[in-house]
Amino acid sequence: MIALVDYGAGNLNSVKKALDYLGAEILVTDQPEILAAADRIVFPGVGHFSSLRALDRAGMGKALLQAASTGKPLLGICLGMQWLFEGSEECNDIAGAGIFPGKCRQFPSSVKSPHVGWNSVTAKEDSRLLRGIAQNSFVYYTHSFHAPLVAETTAATEYGLPFSGAVERGNIFGVQFHPEKSGDVGLSILKNFCEL
Amino acid sequence: MLTKRIIACLDMDGGRVVKGVRFKNLRDAGDPAECAAAHARSGADEIVLLDITATSGNRNTLLDAVRSTAHSLFVPFTVGGGIRQLDDAAAVFDAGADKIAINSAAVRDPTLIGTIAGKFGSQAVVVAIDARKTGNGFEVYVSGGRVPTGRDAVEWAREATACGAGEILLTSMDRDGTQSGFDCGLVRAVAEAVSIPVIASGGAGSARDFIKVFRGGRADAALAASIFHFGLENISELKSELSDAGIPVRWPC
């Protein structure tokens, strides 16, 4: 069973719909004990970094980290991926999980913000999540803050500067783009996650 | 590289996709879910469904259409028409939309933009502006293009951005359905005035029109309805032409 984390912000429907389409068994939850029982976890974040405050109130932040430490696959999407880093300039008084180093920052003023639309990713060949994804495939982004390039970056995208489109370390994965809105490419990535 | 988006728009009346000229003379163009899926297959980067005759009486028709369209659509999906308050937006999101488009209700009460953005994020709020050329600028119209507001389109786009809009969907009423080209002057004036993406709409007739609005109009995305519905322009052929002209597009996709 895949636990889909609901922390009370935004719209989980699209992610749920895509996982349903792939035939996955999904449970939308705000309960820490469900995370402990799940085989894998998807954490789709949306909106402002400050909305992550709700995660800690419900004890979900701790439960996510605990579940991830047992080795089960965890996928953070969009704000969910940003949470895996140390924090974000968008809201300095909330700490991220710190699994990946560095802070999320705004785009340079040379480009329009938010970054909205289909952009290409250059994926590393050894990525487990992006297995089979052709170089320069297009994925759909919508975000105002970006995560830095780190040693664990598996896909880089360029928008005013290069940033992390996807990261992975062991059982922990993050994608800044929206695989649930990225057509066949996105569905392949979600399918890879379901089959890890 | 960030690509220019080609958006297929479905104008819906009573559960069917229709298309008119200058907002009048509606013709039937099919079932929304089937049209959306076909457009996505042929390379549309996004789908917009607009309930053009939205009244409170047919909300369920709209929500049913949103549900069936969203069911197996895996590109961004925007829904507009008759969204007057937060609850209307919430119902449309719940039915499967990724973004909502608001028009008249936002002009009446700009705080609605922030209210919906506060709950669902700015990325989910598209402010649709219908504008018509006047002597020295562009005037905003509401209620499906029937009611002039006396407001300047560029000023309104700026205000909507400040209120928390995530994108502007800008329709030239003078060009709507005419296939005589986008109003690049209107699009450029708004695109240069706001920091958020601007979707050009109204007048698409050929690949050349798209090239012009992306270059001269500085549009981030361009939307069309009639040319795609009646097969005058296949989206994949359009994208291949744009790509040949050096416009970055998601192609092949």
XYZ file of C-alpha atoms in Angstrom:
449
model
C 0.000 0.000 0.000
C 1.197 3.510 -0.841
C 0.447 6.157 1.776
C -0.311 9.534 0.201
C 0.422 12.213 2.780
C -2.355 14.739 3.316
C -1.324 17.585 5.575
C -4.292 19.801 4.841
C -2.784 22.036 2.153
C -3.585 22.025 -1.532
C -5.032 19.441 -3.822
C -3.965 15.786 -3.746
C -6.409 14.613 -6.403
C -4.048 14.666 -9.358
C -1.407 12.563 -7.663
C -4.008 10.127 -6.382
C -5.580 9.864 -9.819
C -2.241 9.095 -11.499
C -1.359 6.406 -8.941
C -4.861 4.937 -9.279
C -4.399 4.855 -13.046
C -1.192 2.842 -12.547
C -3.148 0.343 -10.462
C -1.458 1.177 -7.153
C -3.267 0.694 -3.872
C -3.451 4.147 -2.265
C -4.413 5.392 1.142
C -4.691 9.161 1.619
C -3.729 9.807 5.214
C -2.880 12.319 7.910
C -2.135 9.575 10.450
C 1.472 8.803 11.491
C 0.657 5.127 12.149
C -0.486 4.637 8.535
C 2.942 5.813 7.372
C 4.501 3.189 9.573
C 2.293 0.517 8.008
C 2.747 1.599 4.366
C 5.118 -0.067 1.865
C 5.985 3.269 0.311
C 5.120 6.904 0.841
C 4.346 9.766 -1.526
C 4.483 13.261 -0.092
C 3.039 15.773 -2.572
C 3.515 19.284 -1.286
C 1.871 22.333 -2.723
C 1.853 26.018 -1.917
C 3.949 28.031 0.498
C 6.808 26.561 2.554
C 5.041 27.813 5.692
C 2.207 25.335 5.029
C 4.675 22.657 6.192
C 4.056 23.878 9.722
C 0.926 21.709 9.642
C 3.135 18.682 9.035
C 4.792 18.996 12.421
C 1.573 19.801 14.257
C 0.158 16.441 13.206
C 3.373 14.598 14.092
C 3.692 13.716 10.419
C 7.143 15.224 9.859
C 8.680 12.948 12.457
C 6.684 9.971 11.223
C 7.896 10.575 7.651
C 11.531 10.632 8.738
C 11.055 7.587 10.896
C 9.376 5.633 8.088
C 12.127 6.673 5.681
C 14.803 5.486 8.112
C 13.392 1.947 7.864
C 14.317 1.901 4.169
C 10.867 2.183 2.601
C 10.728 4.286 -0.557
C 9.679 7.900 0.028
C 8.913 10.292 -2.839
C 8.574 14.031 -2.190
C 6.900 15.989 -4.987
C 7.300 19.768 -5.494
C 7.150 21.307 -1.997
C 7.516 17.728 -0.737
C 10.943 17.592 -2.383
C 11.899 21.030 -1.036
C 11.093 19.770 2.462
C 13.804 17.109 2.035
C 16.400 19.933 1.942
C 17.502 22.034 4.940
C 14.926 24.756 4.432
C 13.743 27.511 2.134
C 14.174 31.237 1.879
C 10.407 31.307 1.421
C 9.989 30.774 5.159
C 13.220 30.877 7.142
C 11.758 29.868 10.495
C 10.718 26.397 9.362
C 13.388 23.729 9.056
C 13.293 21.104 6.352
C 14.223 17.470 6.913
C 17.874 18.143 6.010
C 18.270 14.865 4.130
C 19.809 16.808 1.236
C 22.123 19.759 1.910
C 21.362 23.393 1.167
C 18.398 25.719 1.085
C 15.780 26.420 -1.547
C 16.049 29.889 -3.053
C 14.231 32.252 -5.394
C 15.001 32.381 -9.099
C 17.249 35.193 -10.328
C 15.445 38.354 -11.432
C 16.517 37.707 -15.041
C 13.615 35.237 -15.426
C 9.885 35.434 -14.690
C 8.799 33.812 -11.470
C 7.042 31.433 -10.928
C 8.669 28.975 -13.321
C 5.571 27.528 -14.989
C 5.467 25.069 -17.859
C 7.248 22.194 -19.542
C 11.016 22.174 -19.217
C 13.588 19.527 -20.099
C 15.528 17.393 -17.653
C 18.976 15.926 -18.058
C 18.877 12.716 -16.069
C 21.787 10.729 -14.647
C 21.917 7.241 -16.065
C 22.163 5.490 -12.717
C 18.982 7.053 -11.324
C 16.536 4.387 -10.154
C 13.542 6.723 -10.219
C 14.263 8.034 -13.719
C 15.116 4.653 -15.224
C 14.223 4.557 -18.929
C 13.555 8.299 -19.200
C 15.140 9.682 -22.371
C 17.599 12.569 -22.144
C 15.931 15.966 -22.490
C 12.467 14.628 -21.763
C 9.944 17.301 -20.863
C 8.233 17.535 -17.486
C 5.784 20.057 -16.039
C 6.956 22.519 -13.400
C 5.173 25.175 -11.375
C 7.186 26.723 -8.530
C 8.802 29.947 -7.319
C 11.652 28.485 -5.261
C 14.244 25.955 -6.392
C 16.565 23.469 -4.731
C 20.323 23.722 -5.400
C 22.335 21.207 -7.389
C 23.814 18.679 -4.933
C 25.825 15.477 -5.201
C 22.517 13.549 -5.077
C 20.944 15.494 -7.971
C 19.752 12.972 -10.564
C 18.130 15.434 -12.967
C 19.042 19.057 -13.564
C 16.862 21.672 -15.215
C 17.868 25.117 -16.424
C 15.762 28.207 -15.697
C 17.863 31.293 -15.161
C 20.290 28.884 -13.520
C 20.637 25.121 -13.214
C 18.706 23.621 -10.293
C 17.698 20.189 -8.963
C 14.738 18.733 -10.845
C 15.168 15.391 -9.098
C 17.279 14.031 -6.243
C 17.748 10.600 -4.760
C 19.726 8.928 -2.038
C 19.020 5.309 -1.181
C 15.303 4.969 -0.609
C 14.619 8.718 -0.573
C 13.555 10.487 -3.766
C 12.405 13.985 -4.619
C 11.104 15.606 -7.793
C 10.487 19.329 -8.154
C 8.327 18.800 -11.231
C 4.865 17.233 -11.242
C 5.089 13.670 -12.583
C 1.293 13.400 -12.255
C 0.960 16.240 -14.813
C 3.861 15.315 -17.078
C 2.087 13.021 -19.517
C 3.615 9.633 -20.354
C 7.055 10.662 -19.061
C 5.584 11.449 -15.648
C 3.549 8.253 -15.515
C 6.717 6.243 -16.282
C 8.483 7.912 -13.370
C 5.609 7.152 -10.984
C 5.520 3.593 -12.284
C 9.253 3.279 -11.543
C 8.551 4.438 -7.996
C 5.737 1.901 -7.557
C 8.074 -0.868 -8.718
C 11.136 0.009 -6.607
C 14.888 25.196 -21.695
C 11.409 26.297 -20.673
C 9.112 25.745 -23.633
C 6.233 27.834 -24.949
C 2.964 26.095 -24.136
C 0.240 25.272 -26.650
C -3.070 25.087 -24.825
C -6.238 23.559 -26.246
C -9.416 25.212 -25.009
C -12.786 23.530 -24.823
C -15.703 25.954 -24.579
C -18.546 24.003 -23.042
C -22.287 24.607 -23.133
C -24.663 22.165 -21.450
C -22.041 19.419 -21.274
C -20.973 19.701 -24.934
C -17.958 21.411 -26.465
C -19.010 24.302 -28.710
C -17.278 27.034 -30.643
C -18.497 30.447 -31.745
C -17.180 33.496 -33.524
C -16.655 36.638 -31.460
C -18.438 34.872 -28.576
C -21.560 34.162 -30.759
C -22.952 31.592 -33.270
C -22.112 28.412 -31.344
C -21.325 25.165 -33.206
C -21.128 21.685 -31.625
C -17.603 20.248 -31.426
C -17.999 17.110 -29.280
C -17.715 15.497 -25.858
C -15.297 17.276 -23.468
C -13.520 14.152 -22.166
C -12.999 12.811 -25.701
C -11.847 16.175 -27.052
C -9.418 16.657 -24.142
C -7.912 13.190 -24.517
C -7.513 13.647 -28.278
C -5.801 17.017 -27.834
C -3.462 15.627 -25.168
C -2.540 12.731 -27.469
C -1.728 15.075 -30.321
C 0.596 17.151 -28.123
C -1.441 19.794 -26.261
C 0.594 20.977 -23.275
C -2.502 21.857 -21.281
C -6.269 21.654 -21.496
C -8.659 24.437 -20.502
C -12.377 23.739 -20.088
C -14.557 26.851 -19.985
C -18.238 26.603 -19.135
C -19.350 29.533 -21.259
C -22.991 29.563 -20.245
C -22.433 28.765 -16.597
C -25.391 29.351 -14.337
C -25.952 28.041 -10.844
C -28.518 25.606 -12.290
C -26.041 23.551 -14.291
C -23.148 23.259 -11.828
C -23.555 19.495 -11.742
C -23.235 19.268 -15.516
C -19.926 21.107 -15.251
C -18.656 19.014 -12.333
C -19.560 15.781 -14.175
C -17.690 16.996 -17.243
C -14.656 17.947 -15.099
C -14.646 14.528 -13.459
C -14.881 12.568 -16.694
C -12.320 14.802 -18.432
C -9.831 14.682 -15.532
C -10.118 10.928 -15.120
C -7.406 9.937 -17.570
C -5.831 13.285 -18.414
C -2.238 13.646 -17.232
C -1.408 17.148 -18.391
C -2.422 20.312 -16.501
C -6.180 20.884 -16.567
C -7.797 24.275 -15.960
C -11.515 24.838 -15.478
C -13.397 28.122 -15.635
C -16.909 29.489 -15.847
C -19.281 30.419 -13.082
C -16.748 30.263 -10.240
C -18.003 32.981 -7.921
C -16.711 31.953 -4.506
C -14.235 29.708 -2.713
C -16.749 26.844 -2.469
C -17.275 26.808 -6.247
C -13.509 26.586 -6.739
C -13.169 23.851 -4.121
C -15.840 21.752 -5.871
C -14.044 22.087 -9.219
C -10.676 21.124 -7.663
C -12.360 18.229 -5.938
C -13.710 17.046 -9.299
C -10.152 16.909 -10.671
C -9.087 20.345 -11.943
C -5.500 21.480 -11.323
C -6.245 25.168 -11.795
C -9.347 27.293 -11.900
C -9.922 30.326 -14.093
C -11.930 33.227 -12.707
C -13.093 36.213 -14.683
C -16.176 38.291 -13.776
C -16.152 37.296 -10.111
C -12.538 38.462 -9.738
C -13.338 41.835 -11.305
C -16.265 42.240 -8.912
C -14.222 41.148 -5.910
C -10.438 40.974 -6.432
C -9.969 39.527 -2.916
C -11.447 36.275 -4.278
C -8.101 35.708 -6.062
C -6.202 35.761 -2.769
C -8.848 33.711 -0.989
C -8.570 30.853 -3.494
C -4.768 31.205 -3.789
C -4.472 31.115 0.004
C -6.174 27.739 0.115
C -4.970 26.091 -3.106
C -1.812 28.050 -3.998
C -1.254 30.786 -6.580
C -0.238 28.172 -9.164
C -3.867 27.029 -9.149
C -5.434 30.430 -9.850
C -5.673 31.731 -13.410
C -7.272 35.131 -13.859
C -9.042 35.271 -17.218
C -9.369 38.690 -18.818
C -11.568 39.401 -21.845
C -10.467 42.638 -23.472
C -11.461 44.733 -26.461
C -9.453 47.467 -28.136
C -10.577 51.020 -27.461
C -9.200 54.317 -28.787
C -6.044 54.307 -26.674
C -5.937 50.984 -24.874
C -7.834 47.805 -24.047
C -11.018 47.637 -21.991
C -11.995 44.725 -19.738
C -15.376 43.088 -20.390
C -17.180 40.668 -18.069
C -20.168 38.309 -18.151
C -18.992 36.408 -21.226
C -18.003 39.573 -23.037
C -21.390 41.236 -22.696
C -20.643 43.916 -20.107
C -17.961 46.611 -20.468
C -16.335 47.598 -17.164
C -14.496 50.790 -18.091
C -11.355 49.185 -16.668
C -8.000 49.085 -18.430
C -6.800 45.536 -19.145
C -3.135 46.221 -18.325
C -4.021 47.858 -15.008
C -6.355 45.006 -14.101
C -3.704 42.398 -14.973
C -1.266 44.187 -12.648
C -3.799 44.275 -9.830
C -4.745 40.610 -10.308
C -1.045 39.684 -10.105
C -0.651 41.650 -6.876
C -3.727 39.866 -5.487
C -2.060 36.468 -5.955
C -2.961 35.268 -9.462
C -0.631 32.574 -10.828
C -1.256 33.210 -14.535
C -3.217 35.543 -16.789
C -5.399 34.110 -19.557
C -5.824 37.044 -21.891
C -8.490 36.890 -24.598
C -8.844 39.437 -27.349
C -12.584 39.665 -27.972
C -11.919 41.391 -31.295
C -10.015 38.331 -32.536
C -11.927 35.493 -30.798
C -12.871 32.793 -33.320
C -11.797 34.894 -36.323
C -8.550 32.992 -37.027
C -7.042 36.341 -38.041
C -4.073 36.192 -35.648
C -3.564 37.003 -31.958
C -3.668 40.619 -30.832
C 0.089 40.899 -30.243
C -0.224 44.502 -29.058
C -2.582 43.522 -26.259
C -0.555 40.465 -25.274
C 2.742 42.328 -25.215
C 1.314 45.218 -23.179
C 0.135 42.796 -20.485
C 3.141 40.426 -20.653
C 5.520 43.330 -20.075
C 3.431 44.678 -17.195
C 3.246 41.535 -15.052
C 5.737 39.079 -13.577
C 3.510 36.005 -14.042
C 2.978 33.950 -17.206
C 0.540 35.307 -19.804
C -1.520 32.981 -21.996
C -2.550 34.607 -25.265
C -6.005 33.752 -26.559
C -8.279 34.769 -29.406
C -7.445 34.747 -33.103
C -5.209 31.707 -33.632
C -5.392 30.699 -37.279
C -1.985 29.408 -38.375
C 1.470 28.455 -37.122
C 2.591 31.930 -38.176
C 0.171 33.480 -35.680
C 1.700 31.442 -32.858
C 5.229 32.401 -33.898
C 4.223 36.084 -33.901
C 2.601 36.000 -30.475
C 5.537 34.156 -28.899
C 8.108 36.515 -30.453
C 6.469 39.919 -30.755
C 3.718 39.383 -28.184
C 6.096 37.866 -25.606
C 3.420 35.340 -24.652
C 4.440 32.452 -22.398
C 1.673 30.252 -23.763
C -0.955 30.457 -26.465
C -4.435 29.033 -26.423
C -6.708 28.077 -29.258
C -9.994 26.289 -29.675
C -11.617 26.348 -33.082
C -8.562 25.553 -35.165
C -7.893 22.428 -33.121
C -11.497 21.203 -32.890
C -12.239 21.243 -36.551
C -8.874 19.771 -37.485
C -7.659 22.844 -39.327
C -4.402 22.671 -37.444
C -3.105 19.484 -35.910
C -1.209 20.285 -32.699
C 1.678 17.977 -33.543
C 2.099 19.608 -36.968
C 1.857 23.030 -35.364
C 4.577 22.129 -32.863
C 6.832 20.771 -35.546
C 6.470 24.062 -37.470
C 7.156 26.089 -34.318
C 10.201 23.979 -33.575
C 11.517 24.522 -37.118
C 11.073 28.265 -36.582
C 13.241 28.118 -33.459
C 10.439 28.447 -30.906
C 11.145 26.091 -27.978
C 8.228 23.645 -27.655
C 7.660 20.295 -25.993
C 8.293 18.292 -29.105
C 8.380 15.368 -29.518
C 6.411 14.739 -26.337
